[in-house]
Coordinates of C-alpha atoms in Angstrom, one line a residue:
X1 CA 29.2 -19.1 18.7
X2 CA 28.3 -22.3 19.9
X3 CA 25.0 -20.6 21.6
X4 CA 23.9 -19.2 18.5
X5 CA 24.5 -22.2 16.5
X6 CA 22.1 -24.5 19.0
X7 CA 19.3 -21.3 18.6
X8 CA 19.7 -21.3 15.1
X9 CA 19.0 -25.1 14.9
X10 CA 16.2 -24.6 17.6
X11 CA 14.3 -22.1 15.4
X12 CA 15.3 -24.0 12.2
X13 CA 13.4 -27.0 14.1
X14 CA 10.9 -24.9 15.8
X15 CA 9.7 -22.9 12.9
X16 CA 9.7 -27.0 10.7
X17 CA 7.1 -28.5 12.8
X18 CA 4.8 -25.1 13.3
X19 CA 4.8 -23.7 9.6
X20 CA 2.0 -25.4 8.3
X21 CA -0.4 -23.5 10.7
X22 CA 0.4 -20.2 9.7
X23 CA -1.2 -18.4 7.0
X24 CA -2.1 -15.4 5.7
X25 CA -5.9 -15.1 3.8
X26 CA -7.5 -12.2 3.1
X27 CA -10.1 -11.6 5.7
X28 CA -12.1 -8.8 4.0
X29 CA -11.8 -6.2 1.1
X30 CA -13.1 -2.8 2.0
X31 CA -14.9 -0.6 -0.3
X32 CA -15.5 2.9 0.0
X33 CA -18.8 4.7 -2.6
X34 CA -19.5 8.1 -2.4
X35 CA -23.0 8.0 -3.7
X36 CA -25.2 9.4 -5.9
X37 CA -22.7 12.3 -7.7
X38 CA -24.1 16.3 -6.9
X39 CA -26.9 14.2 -4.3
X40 CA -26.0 16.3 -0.9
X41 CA -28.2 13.8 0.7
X42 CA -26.0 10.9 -0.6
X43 CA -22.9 10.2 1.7
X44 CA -19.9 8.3 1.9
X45 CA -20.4 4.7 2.9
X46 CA -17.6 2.1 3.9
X47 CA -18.2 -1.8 3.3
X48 CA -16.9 -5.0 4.3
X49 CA -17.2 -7.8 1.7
X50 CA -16.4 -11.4 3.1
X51 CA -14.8 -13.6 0.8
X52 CA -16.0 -16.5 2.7
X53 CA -19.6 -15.7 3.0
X54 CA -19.3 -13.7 -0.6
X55 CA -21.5 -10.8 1.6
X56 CA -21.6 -7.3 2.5
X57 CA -22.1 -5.1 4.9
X58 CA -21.9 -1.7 5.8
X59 CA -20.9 -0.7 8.4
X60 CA -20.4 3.1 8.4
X61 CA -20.6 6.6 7.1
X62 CA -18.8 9.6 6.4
X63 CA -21.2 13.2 5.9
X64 CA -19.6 14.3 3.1
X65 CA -19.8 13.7 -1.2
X66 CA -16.6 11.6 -2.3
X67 CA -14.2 9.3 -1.2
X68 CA -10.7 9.4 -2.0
X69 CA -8.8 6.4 -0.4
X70 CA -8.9 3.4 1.9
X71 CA -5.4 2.3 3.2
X72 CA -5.0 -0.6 6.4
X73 CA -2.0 -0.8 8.9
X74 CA -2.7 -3.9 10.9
X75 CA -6.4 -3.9 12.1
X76 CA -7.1 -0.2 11.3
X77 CA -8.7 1.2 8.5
X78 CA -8.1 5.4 7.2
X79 CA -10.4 6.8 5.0
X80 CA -10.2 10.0 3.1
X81 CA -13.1 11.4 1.9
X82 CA -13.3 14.6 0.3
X83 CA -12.9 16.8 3.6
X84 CA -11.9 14.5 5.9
X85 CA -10.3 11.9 7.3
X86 CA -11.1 8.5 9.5
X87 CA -10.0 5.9 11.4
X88 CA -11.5 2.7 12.0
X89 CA -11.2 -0.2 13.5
X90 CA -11.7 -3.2 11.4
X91 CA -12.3 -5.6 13.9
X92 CA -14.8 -4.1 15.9
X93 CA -16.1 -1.7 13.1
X94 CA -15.8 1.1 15.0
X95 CA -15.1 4.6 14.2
X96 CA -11.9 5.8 16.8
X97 CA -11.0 9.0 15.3
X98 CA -12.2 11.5 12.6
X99 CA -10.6 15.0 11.6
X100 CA -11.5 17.4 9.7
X101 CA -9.1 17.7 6.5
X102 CA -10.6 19.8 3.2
X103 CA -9.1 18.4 -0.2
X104 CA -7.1 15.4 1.6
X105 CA -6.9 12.9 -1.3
X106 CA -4.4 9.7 -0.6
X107 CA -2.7 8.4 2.7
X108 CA 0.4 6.5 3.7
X109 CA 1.9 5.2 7.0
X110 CA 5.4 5.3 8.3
X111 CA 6.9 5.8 11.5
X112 CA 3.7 5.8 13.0
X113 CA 2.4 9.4 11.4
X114 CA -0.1 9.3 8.9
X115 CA 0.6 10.8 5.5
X116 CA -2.1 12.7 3.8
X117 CA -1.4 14.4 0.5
X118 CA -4.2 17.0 -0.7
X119 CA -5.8 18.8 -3.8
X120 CA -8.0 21.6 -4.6
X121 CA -9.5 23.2 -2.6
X122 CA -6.6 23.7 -0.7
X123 CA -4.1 26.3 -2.0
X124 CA -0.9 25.4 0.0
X125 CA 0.3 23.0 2.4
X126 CA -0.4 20.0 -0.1
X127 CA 1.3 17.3 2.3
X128 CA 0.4 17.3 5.9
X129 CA 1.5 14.8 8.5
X130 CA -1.0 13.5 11.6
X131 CA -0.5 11.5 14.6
X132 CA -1.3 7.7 13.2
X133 CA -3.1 6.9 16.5
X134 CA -5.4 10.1 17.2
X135 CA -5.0 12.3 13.7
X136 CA -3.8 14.5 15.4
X137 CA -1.9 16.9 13.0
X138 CA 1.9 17.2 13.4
X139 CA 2.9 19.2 10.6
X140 CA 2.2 21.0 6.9
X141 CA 4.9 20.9 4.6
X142 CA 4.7 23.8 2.9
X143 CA 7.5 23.9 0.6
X144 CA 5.4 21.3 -1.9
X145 CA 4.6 23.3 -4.5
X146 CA 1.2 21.7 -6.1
X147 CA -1.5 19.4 -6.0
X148 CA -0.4 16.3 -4.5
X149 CA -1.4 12.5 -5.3
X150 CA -0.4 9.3 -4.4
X151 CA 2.7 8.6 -1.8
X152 CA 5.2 6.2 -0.5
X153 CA 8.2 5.1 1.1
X154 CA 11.7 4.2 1.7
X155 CA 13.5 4.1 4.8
X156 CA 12.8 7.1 6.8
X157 CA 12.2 9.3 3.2
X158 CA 8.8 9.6 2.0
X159 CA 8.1 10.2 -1.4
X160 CA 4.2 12.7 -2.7
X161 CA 3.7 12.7 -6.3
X162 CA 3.2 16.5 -7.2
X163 CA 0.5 16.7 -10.3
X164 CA -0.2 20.5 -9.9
X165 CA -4.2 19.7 -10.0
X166 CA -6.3 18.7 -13.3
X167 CA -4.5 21.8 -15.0
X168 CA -1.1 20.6 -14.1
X169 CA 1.4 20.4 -17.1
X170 CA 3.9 18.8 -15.3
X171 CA 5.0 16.3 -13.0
X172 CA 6.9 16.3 -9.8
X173 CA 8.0 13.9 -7.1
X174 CA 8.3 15.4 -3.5
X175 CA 11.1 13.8 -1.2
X176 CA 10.5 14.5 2.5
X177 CA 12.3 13.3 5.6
X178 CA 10.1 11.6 8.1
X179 CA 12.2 11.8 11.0
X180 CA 12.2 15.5 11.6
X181 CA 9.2 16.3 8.7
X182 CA 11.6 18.2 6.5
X183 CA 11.1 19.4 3.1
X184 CA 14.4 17.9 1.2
X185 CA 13.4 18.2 -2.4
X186 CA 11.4 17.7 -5.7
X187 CA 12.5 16.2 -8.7
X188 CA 11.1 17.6 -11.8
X189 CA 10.2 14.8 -14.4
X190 CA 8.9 17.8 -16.3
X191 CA 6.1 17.3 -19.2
X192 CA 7.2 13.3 -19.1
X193 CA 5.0 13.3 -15.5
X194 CA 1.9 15.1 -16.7
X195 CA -0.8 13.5 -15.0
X196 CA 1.3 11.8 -12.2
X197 CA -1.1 9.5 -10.0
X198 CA 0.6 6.9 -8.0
X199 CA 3.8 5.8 -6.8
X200 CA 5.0 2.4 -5.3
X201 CA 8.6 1.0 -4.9
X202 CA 11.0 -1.3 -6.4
X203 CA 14.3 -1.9 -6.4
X204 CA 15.0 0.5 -4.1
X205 CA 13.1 3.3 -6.5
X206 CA 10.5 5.3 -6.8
X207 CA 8.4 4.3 -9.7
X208 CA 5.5 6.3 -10.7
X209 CA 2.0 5.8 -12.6
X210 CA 1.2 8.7 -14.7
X211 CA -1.9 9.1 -16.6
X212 CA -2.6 10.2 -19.5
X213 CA -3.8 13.6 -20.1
X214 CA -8.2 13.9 -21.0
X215 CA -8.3 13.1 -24.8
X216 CA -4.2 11.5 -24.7
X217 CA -3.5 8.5 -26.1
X218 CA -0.2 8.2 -24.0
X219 CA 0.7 7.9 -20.6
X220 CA 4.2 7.5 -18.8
X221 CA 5.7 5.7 -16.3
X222 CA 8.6 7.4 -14.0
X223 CA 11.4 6.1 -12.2
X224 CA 13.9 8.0 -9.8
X225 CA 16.2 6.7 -7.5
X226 CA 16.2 6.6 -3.9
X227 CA 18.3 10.2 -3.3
X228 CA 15.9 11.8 -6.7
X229 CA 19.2 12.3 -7.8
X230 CA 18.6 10.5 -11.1
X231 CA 15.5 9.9 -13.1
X232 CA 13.8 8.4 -16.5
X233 CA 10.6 7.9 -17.6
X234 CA 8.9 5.7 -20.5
X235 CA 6.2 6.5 -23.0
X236 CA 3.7 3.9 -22.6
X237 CA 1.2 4.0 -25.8
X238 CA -2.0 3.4 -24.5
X239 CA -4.6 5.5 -22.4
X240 CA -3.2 4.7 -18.6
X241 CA -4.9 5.5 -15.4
X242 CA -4.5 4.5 -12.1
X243 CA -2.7 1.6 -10.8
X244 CA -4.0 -1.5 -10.0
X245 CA -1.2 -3.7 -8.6
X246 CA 2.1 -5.1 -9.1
X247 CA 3.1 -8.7 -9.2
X248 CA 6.2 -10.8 -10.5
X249 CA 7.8 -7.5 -12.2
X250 CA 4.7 -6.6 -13.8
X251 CA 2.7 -3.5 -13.7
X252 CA -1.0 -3.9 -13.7
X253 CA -3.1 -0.4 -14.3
X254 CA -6.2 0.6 -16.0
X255 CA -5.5 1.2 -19.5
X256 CA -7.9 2.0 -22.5
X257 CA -10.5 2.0 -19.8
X258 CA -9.9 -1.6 -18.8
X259 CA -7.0 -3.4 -17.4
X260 CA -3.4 -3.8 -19.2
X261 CA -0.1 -5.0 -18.3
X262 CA 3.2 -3.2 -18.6
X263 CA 6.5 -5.1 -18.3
X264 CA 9.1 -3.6 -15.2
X265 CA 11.9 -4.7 -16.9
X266 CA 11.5 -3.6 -20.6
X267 CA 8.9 -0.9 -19.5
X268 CA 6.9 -1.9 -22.7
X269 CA 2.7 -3.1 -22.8
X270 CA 2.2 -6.9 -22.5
X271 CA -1.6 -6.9 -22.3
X272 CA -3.4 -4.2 -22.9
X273 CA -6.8 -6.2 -22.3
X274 CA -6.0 -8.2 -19.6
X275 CA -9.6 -7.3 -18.7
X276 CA -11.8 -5.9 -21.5
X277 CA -13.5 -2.4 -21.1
X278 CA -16.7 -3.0 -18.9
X279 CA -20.0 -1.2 -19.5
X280 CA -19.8 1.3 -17.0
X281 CA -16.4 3.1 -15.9
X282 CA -13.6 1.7 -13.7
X283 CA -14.2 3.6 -10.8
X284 CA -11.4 1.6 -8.4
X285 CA -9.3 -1.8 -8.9
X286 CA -7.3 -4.0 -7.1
X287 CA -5.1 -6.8 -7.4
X288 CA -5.4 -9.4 -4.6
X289 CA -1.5 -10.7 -5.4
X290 CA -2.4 -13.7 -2.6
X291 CA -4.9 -15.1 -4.8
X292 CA -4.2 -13.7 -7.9
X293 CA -7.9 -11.9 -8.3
X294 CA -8.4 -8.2 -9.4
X295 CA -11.3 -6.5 -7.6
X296 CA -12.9 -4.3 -10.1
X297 CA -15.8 -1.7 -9.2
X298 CA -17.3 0.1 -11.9
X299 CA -20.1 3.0 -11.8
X300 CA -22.0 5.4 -14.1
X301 CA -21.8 7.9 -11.1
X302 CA -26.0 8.5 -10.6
X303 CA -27.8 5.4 -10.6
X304 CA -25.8 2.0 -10.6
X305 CA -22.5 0.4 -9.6
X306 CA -21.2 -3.3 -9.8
X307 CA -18.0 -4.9 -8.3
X308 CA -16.8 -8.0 -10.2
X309 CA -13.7 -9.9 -9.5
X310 CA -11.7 -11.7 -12.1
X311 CA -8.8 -14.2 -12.3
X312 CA -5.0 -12.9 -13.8
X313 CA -6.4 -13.9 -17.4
X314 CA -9.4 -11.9 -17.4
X315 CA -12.3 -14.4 -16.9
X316 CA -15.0 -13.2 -14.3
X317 CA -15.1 -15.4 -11.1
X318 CA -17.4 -13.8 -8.6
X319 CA -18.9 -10.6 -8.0
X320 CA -19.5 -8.2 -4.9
X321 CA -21.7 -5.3 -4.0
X322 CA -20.0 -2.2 -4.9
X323 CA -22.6 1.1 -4.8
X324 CA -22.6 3.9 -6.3
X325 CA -19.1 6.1 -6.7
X326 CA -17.4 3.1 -5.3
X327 CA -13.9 5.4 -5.8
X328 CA -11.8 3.4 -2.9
X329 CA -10.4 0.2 -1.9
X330 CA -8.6 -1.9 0.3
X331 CA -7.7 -5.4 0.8
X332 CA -7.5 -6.9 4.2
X333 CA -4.5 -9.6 4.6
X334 CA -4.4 -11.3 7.9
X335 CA -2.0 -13.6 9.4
X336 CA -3.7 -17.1 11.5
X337 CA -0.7 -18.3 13.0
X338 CA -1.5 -18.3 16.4
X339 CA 2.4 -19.0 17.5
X340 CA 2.9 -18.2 21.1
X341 CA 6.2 -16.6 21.6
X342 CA 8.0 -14.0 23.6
X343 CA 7.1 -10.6 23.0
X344 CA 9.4 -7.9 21.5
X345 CA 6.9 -5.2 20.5
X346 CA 7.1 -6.0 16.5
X347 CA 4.6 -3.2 15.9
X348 CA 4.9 -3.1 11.7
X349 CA 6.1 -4.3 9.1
X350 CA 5.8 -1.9 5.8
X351 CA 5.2 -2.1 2.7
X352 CA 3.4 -4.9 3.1
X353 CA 3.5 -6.3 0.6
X354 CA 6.3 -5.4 -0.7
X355 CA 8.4 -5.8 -4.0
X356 CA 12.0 -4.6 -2.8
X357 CA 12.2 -3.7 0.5
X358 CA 11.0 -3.8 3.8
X359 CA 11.2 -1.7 7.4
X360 CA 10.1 -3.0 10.2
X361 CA 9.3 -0.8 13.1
X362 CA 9.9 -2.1 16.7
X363 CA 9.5 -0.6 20.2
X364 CA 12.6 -1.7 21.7
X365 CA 16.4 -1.0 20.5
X366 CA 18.1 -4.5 21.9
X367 CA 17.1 -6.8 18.5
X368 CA 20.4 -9.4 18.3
X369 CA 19.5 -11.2 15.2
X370 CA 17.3 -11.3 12.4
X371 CA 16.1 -13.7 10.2
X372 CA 13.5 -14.6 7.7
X373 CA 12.1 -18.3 6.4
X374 CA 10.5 -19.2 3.5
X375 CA 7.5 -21.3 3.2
X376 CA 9.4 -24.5 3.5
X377 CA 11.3 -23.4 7.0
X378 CA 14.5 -22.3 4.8
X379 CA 16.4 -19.7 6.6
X380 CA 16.8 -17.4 3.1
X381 CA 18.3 -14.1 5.4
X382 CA 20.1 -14.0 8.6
X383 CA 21.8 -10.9 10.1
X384 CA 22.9 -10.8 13.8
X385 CA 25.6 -9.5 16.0
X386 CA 24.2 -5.7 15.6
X387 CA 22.3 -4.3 17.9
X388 CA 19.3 -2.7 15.9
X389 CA 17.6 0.1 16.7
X390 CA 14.0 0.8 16.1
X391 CA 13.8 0.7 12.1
X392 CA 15.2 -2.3 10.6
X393 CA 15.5 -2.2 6.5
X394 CA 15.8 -5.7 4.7
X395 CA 16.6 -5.4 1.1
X396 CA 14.1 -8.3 -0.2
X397 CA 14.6 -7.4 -4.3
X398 CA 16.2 -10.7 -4.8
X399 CA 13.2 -13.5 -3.0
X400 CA 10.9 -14.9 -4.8
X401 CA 7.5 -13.9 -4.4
X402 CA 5.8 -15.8 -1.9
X403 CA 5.0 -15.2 2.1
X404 CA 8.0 -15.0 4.2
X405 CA 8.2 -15.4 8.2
X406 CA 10.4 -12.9 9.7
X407 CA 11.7 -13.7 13.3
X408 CA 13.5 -10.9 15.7
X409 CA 15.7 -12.4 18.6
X410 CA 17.0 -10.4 21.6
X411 CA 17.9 -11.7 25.2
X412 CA 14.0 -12.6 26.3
X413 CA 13.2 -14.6 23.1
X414 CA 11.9 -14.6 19.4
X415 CA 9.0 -12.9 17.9
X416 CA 7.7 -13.6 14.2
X417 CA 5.9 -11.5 11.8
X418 CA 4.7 -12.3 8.2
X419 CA 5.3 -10.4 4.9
X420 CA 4.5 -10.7 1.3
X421 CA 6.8 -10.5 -1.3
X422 CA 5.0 -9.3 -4.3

């Protein structure tokens, strides 16, 4: 006891004096256009835009029509785009990996597998699983039975919202166990998740975005719990589309073609202009929670697109290059602490951020503590005497939101990693 007590005030003191120093920015926002739409001359094209010199660049190119998503796990970027699917390094700007993957349309990480849910044209096997490092593919899940959208996770289950395509009258969400890639279930939310787009979690459930059907003037918004054994969803009355970010319980999406606010807790419309409804169409949006700054591309598809970024209350601050069909994006959060420390092989930390809870993947199975600071040094979670394996789930519902340090201790020292709390 008397050991752990000293280490305890050793890190308390340690992490004091070095706290200042580390920080996490965002280093770049990456924005995937798809071009001229119906031009097979006009490919996909992926951009850096650098906050700090307010330029872009691009720095390369898919040979295909449309681009789907952009997701980053530590320095790599994957890219879906229409039949396909990249990797890139975001460093070096180099392509590592591509695959070939007709009607692939969003992608998640877990457990070191990339996630890949698809739509038409494929006809079945609407989730597949790849290698994360090579895309190498692992396995089809067959057993999903439509049109697949957005995806996410919780622990070892990962969770594929099932829209049966553009002629979909239903909604579904798709449980699947990424341990052994089994099909578990799907929970039926019925006509209530027409037009199901994209899931995220909090509190421990699975909360879902779905948009309202061409010519609605609702949308809904779905929420199951971790097993899909129980479910409810909430008539939102407004035009909703996809999502655009979550911070401090509220739920930003685009809604009557600009961007509203729904409350989490009362699951009612705050704002439905938070931004006003730009000349051309919303193509892709983001929220930047660190600086509280949406990204907002719009396009008219065959001659033009613009990127603007505004503040939480809807004033424009800046702009960027966007192109034309910019349809993806993704924000690049980095971490300068340059704290030397023993290594113990903390390999990710996900979500990230994250609004309820977090897994952290390691390489090693002897971790004898855990413990996360706050901003000010405080030690706000501490859990040790267990000797963790390699996934480590912290239930982080109850911080405030902020960036938290978290440190991992075994018998050859300490090793930190940072985390948002959205």
């Amino acid at each position: 006891m008397k050991i752990n007590y000293i280490l305890k005030l050793v890190l308390i003191f340690f992490i004091s004096t070095n706290i200042n120093a580390q920080n996490w920015y965002l280093n770049q926002v990456l924005i995937g256009s798809g071009g001229v739409f119906g031009d097979l001359d006009n490919h996909v094209t992926i951009s850096s835009y650098d906050t700090d010199s307010d330029s872009t660049s691009t720095f390369g190119s898919i040979l295909t029509q449309s681009i789907q998503d952009i997701i980053i796990v530590d320095n790599y970027a994957f890219i879906a785009a229409q039949d396909s699917i990249a990797k890139y390094d975001i460093d070096s700007y180099e392509r590592l990996s591509i695959t070939g993957a007709i009607g692939v349309n969003k992608l998640h990480v877990a457990n070191d597998k990339l996630v890949a849910s698809f739509q038409y044209p494929e006809i079945d096997n609407f989730i597949k699983i790849y290698d994360a490092d090579n895309l190498d593919l692992i396995s089809s899940i067959s057993e999903v039975s439509g049109e697949s959208a957005g995806l996410t996770s919780i622990d070892n289950f990962i969770y594929a919202a099932v829209n049966g395509g553009w002629a979909g009258t239903v909604g579904k969400i798709a449980i699947i166990d990424i341990q052994d890639l089994s099909f578990i279930q799907e929970v039926n939310l019925d006509s209530l998740g027409k037009g199901i787009k994209d899931l995220f979690v909090h509190d421990n459930q699975v909360v879902s975005v779905n948009a309202s059907p061409w010519g609605g003037t609702t949308g809904h918004i779905s929420v199951i719990d971790q097993y899909g054994s129980t479910s409810n969803s909430y008539m939102i009355p407004a035009t909703i589309g996809s999502l655009v970010g979550i911070k401090n319980n509220m739920i930003y999406t685009v809604m009557n073609n600009g961007i509203g606010s729904i409350d989490m807790e009362t699951m009612t419309i705050v704002d439905e202009s938070v931004i006003d409804q730009p000349p051309l169409t919303i193509s892709c949006a983001k929220l930047d929670t660190l600086n509280n700054q949406f990204y907002v591309s719009t396009t008219d598809y065959s001659s033009m697109g613009e990127g603007t970024i505004f503040d939480l209350n809807g004033f424009q601050i800046g702009s960027y290059t966007a192109g034309i069909s910019p349809d993806a994006m993704a924000l690049d959060y980095r971490d300068n602490s340059n704290i030397n420390e023993a290594e113990l092989y903390l390999t990710n930390i996900y979500p990230n951020p994250a609004s309820s809870k977090i897994n952290v993947q390691t390489q090693i199975d002897d971790v004898k503590s855990v413990i996360v600071v706050d901003n000010l040094g405080r030690i706000i979670y501490e859990n040790s005497g267990s000797n963790y394996r390699n996934l480590i789930s912290i239930d982080i519902s109850s911080f405030n939101s902020g960036i938290y340090t978290l440190r991992l201790t075994n018998n050859v020292g300490v090793s930190s990693s940072k985390f948002i709390k959205q």
